[in-house]
Amino acid sequence: MTEITASADLQKCAEPEDKPSQPAVLEIIEELEKIHGYFESFSIAYYMNKHKAEELYKTMVRLKRIRDEFEKQKERCVDLIKRDGESQIILDVIEYIDDALHYIRCLQDEYIMQGVDKKKPMH
């Protein structure tokens, strides 16, 4: 490999990916930034309300909605990959979503394993 070819390869790697899916990925990232604030807030609320059945139930319902939103955004990423092929940015976004979904599943498992009657509150 010549020095010119190696230099050109490095330059190509340094350039941002220019794919048709780029605007859609940026839109997904914007949505995830909005969701992330709620995700953090409800994750903290889970531990703060751990011993308050009604509040904990409400937090779990909200976390389920956040989980559904993460799954929706992941589906959008998968559709982009099917349409335009893989890109590092899409794979990074999917990895972030998978990590968030794993954390939510852990909270849900912990909630279930507590075994205390923390079902829907009666009014």
PDB file of C-alpha atoms in Angstrom, residues 13-81:
ATOM      1  CA  CYS A  13     -12.482   7.017   7.787  1.00  0.00           C
ATOM      2  CA  ALA A  14     -12.318  10.486   9.311  1.00  0.00           C
ATOM      3  CA  GLU A  15     -15.177  11.800   7.191  1.00  0.00           C
ATOM      4  CA  PRO A  16     -18.667  11.471   8.634  1.00  0.00           C
ATOM      5  CA  GLU A  17     -20.820   8.852   7.000  1.00  0.00           C
ATOM      6  CA  ASP A  18     -22.926  10.272   4.223  1.00  0.00           C
ATOM      7  CA  LYS A  19     -25.848   7.916   3.792  1.00  0.00           C
ATOM      8  CA  PRO A  20     -29.455   8.572   2.848  1.00  0.00           C
ATOM      9  CA  SER A  21     -30.450   7.543   6.371  1.00  0.00           C
ATOM     10  CA  GLN A  22     -28.381  10.298   8.037  1.00  0.00           C
ATOM     11  CA  PRO A  23     -31.294  12.758   8.575  1.00  0.00           C
ATOM     12  CA  ALA A  24     -33.471   9.954   9.946  1.00  0.00           C
ATOM     13  CA  VAL A  25     -30.717   8.862  12.346  1.00  0.00           C
ATOM     14  CA  LEU A  26     -30.327  12.423  13.599  1.00  0.00           C
ATOM     15  CA  GLU A  27     -34.082  12.581  14.163  1.00  0.00           C
ATOM     16  CA  ILE A  28     -33.926   9.318  16.148  1.00  0.00           C
ATOM     17  CA  ILE A  29     -31.065  10.707  18.236  1.00  0.00           C
ATOM     18  CA  GLU A  30     -33.109  13.846  18.993  1.00  0.00           C
ATOM     19  CA  GLU A  31     -36.032  11.667  20.113  1.00  0.00           C
ATOM     20  CA  LEU A  32     -33.714   9.576  22.289  1.00  0.00           C
ATOM     21  CA  GLU A  33     -32.322  12.708  23.935  1.00  0.00           C
ATOM     22  CA  LYS A  34     -35.868  13.662  24.948  1.00  0.00           C
ATOM     23  CA  ILE A  35     -36.604  10.151  26.212  1.00  0.00           C
ATOM     24  CA  HIS A  36     -33.319   9.979  28.126  1.00  0.00           C
ATOM     25  CA  GLY A  37     -34.395  12.714  30.562  1.00  0.00           C
ATOM     26  CA  TYR A  38     -37.577  10.838  31.430  1.00  0.00           C
ATOM     27  CA  PHE A  39     -35.645   7.579  31.644  1.00  0.00           C
ATOM     28  CA  GLU A  40     -33.200   9.048  34.166  1.00  0.00           C
ATOM     29  CA  SER A  41     -35.985  10.640  36.182  1.00  0.00           C
ATOM     30  CA  PHE A  42     -38.075   7.463  36.401  1.00  0.00           C
ATOM     31  CA  SER A  43     -35.025   5.336  37.203  1.00  0.00           C
ATOM     32  CA  ILE A  44     -34.302   7.581  40.185  1.00  0.00           C
ATOM     33  CA  ALA A  45     -37.993   7.605  41.159  1.00  0.00           C
ATOM     34  CA  TYR A  46     -37.960   3.801  41.213  1.00  0.00           C
ATOM     35  CA  TYR A  47     -35.400   3.731  44.018  1.00  0.00           C
ATOM     36  CA  MET A  48     -36.902   6.696  45.858  1.00  0.00           C
ATOM     37  CA  ASN A  49     -40.369   5.097  45.874  1.00  0.00           C
ATOM     38  CA  LYS A  50     -39.250   1.523  46.418  1.00  0.00           C
ATOM     39  CA  HIS A  51     -41.289   1.197  49.626  1.00  0.00           C
ATOM     40  CA  LYS A  52     -44.370   3.131  48.512  1.00  0.00           C
ATOM     41  CA  ALA A  53     -46.565   0.664  46.628  1.00  0.00           C
ATOM     42  CA  GLU A  54     -48.768   3.154  44.794  1.00  0.00           C
ATOM     43  CA  GLU A  55     -45.912   5.455  43.751  1.00  0.00           C
ATOM     44  CA  LEU A  56     -43.780   2.504  42.707  1.00  0.00           C
ATOM     45  CA  TYR A  57     -46.610   1.146  40.579  1.00  0.00           C
ATOM     46  CA  LYS A  58     -46.986   4.517  38.822  1.00  0.00           C
ATOM     47  CA  THR A  59     -43.235   4.630  38.219  1.00  0.00           C
ATOM     48  CA  MET A  60     -43.303   1.140  36.700  1.00  0.00           C
ATOM     49  CA  VAL A  61     -46.142   2.136  34.356  1.00  0.00           C
ATOM     50  CA  ARG A  62     -44.113   5.150  33.231  1.00  0.00           C
ATOM     51  CA  LEU A  63     -40.995   3.022  32.758  1.00  0.00           C
ATOM     52  CA  LYS A  64     -43.022   0.653  30.580  1.00  0.00           C
ATOM     53  CA  ARG A  65     -44.021   3.589  28.371  1.00  0.00           C
ATOM     54  CA  ILE A  66     -40.369   4.633  28.126  1.00  0.00           C
ATOM     55  CA  ARG A  67     -39.420   1.032  27.280  1.00  0.00           C
ATOM     56  CA  ASP A  68     -42.040   1.010  24.509  1.00  0.00           C
ATOM     57  CA  GLU A  69     -40.624   4.261  23.125  1.00  0.00           C
ATOM     58  CA  PHE A  70     -37.067   2.867  23.154  1.00  0.00           C
ATOM     59  CA  GLU A  71     -38.301  -0.234  21.314  1.00  0.00           C
ATOM     60  CA  LYS A  72     -40.056   1.942  18.736  1.00  0.00           C
ATOM     61  CA  GLN A  73     -36.839   3.891  18.086  1.00  0.00           C
ATOM     62  CA  LYS A  74     -34.852   0.649  17.830  1.00  0.00           C
ATOM     63  CA  GLU A  75     -37.316  -0.606  15.232  1.00  0.00           C
ATOM     64  CA  ARG A  76     -36.782   2.583  13.246  1.00  0.00           C
ATOM     65  CA  CYS A  77     -33.015   1.954  13.354  1.00  0.00           C
ATOM     66  CA  VAL A  78     -33.448  -1.632  12.168  1.00  0.00           C
ATOM     67  CA  ASP A  79     -35.642  -0.406   9.305  1.00  0.00           C
ATOM     68  CA  LEU A  80     -32.911   2.070   8.310  1.00  0.00           C
ATOM     69  CA  ILE A  81     -30.330  -0.719   8.309  1.00  0.00           C
TER      70      ILE A  81
END
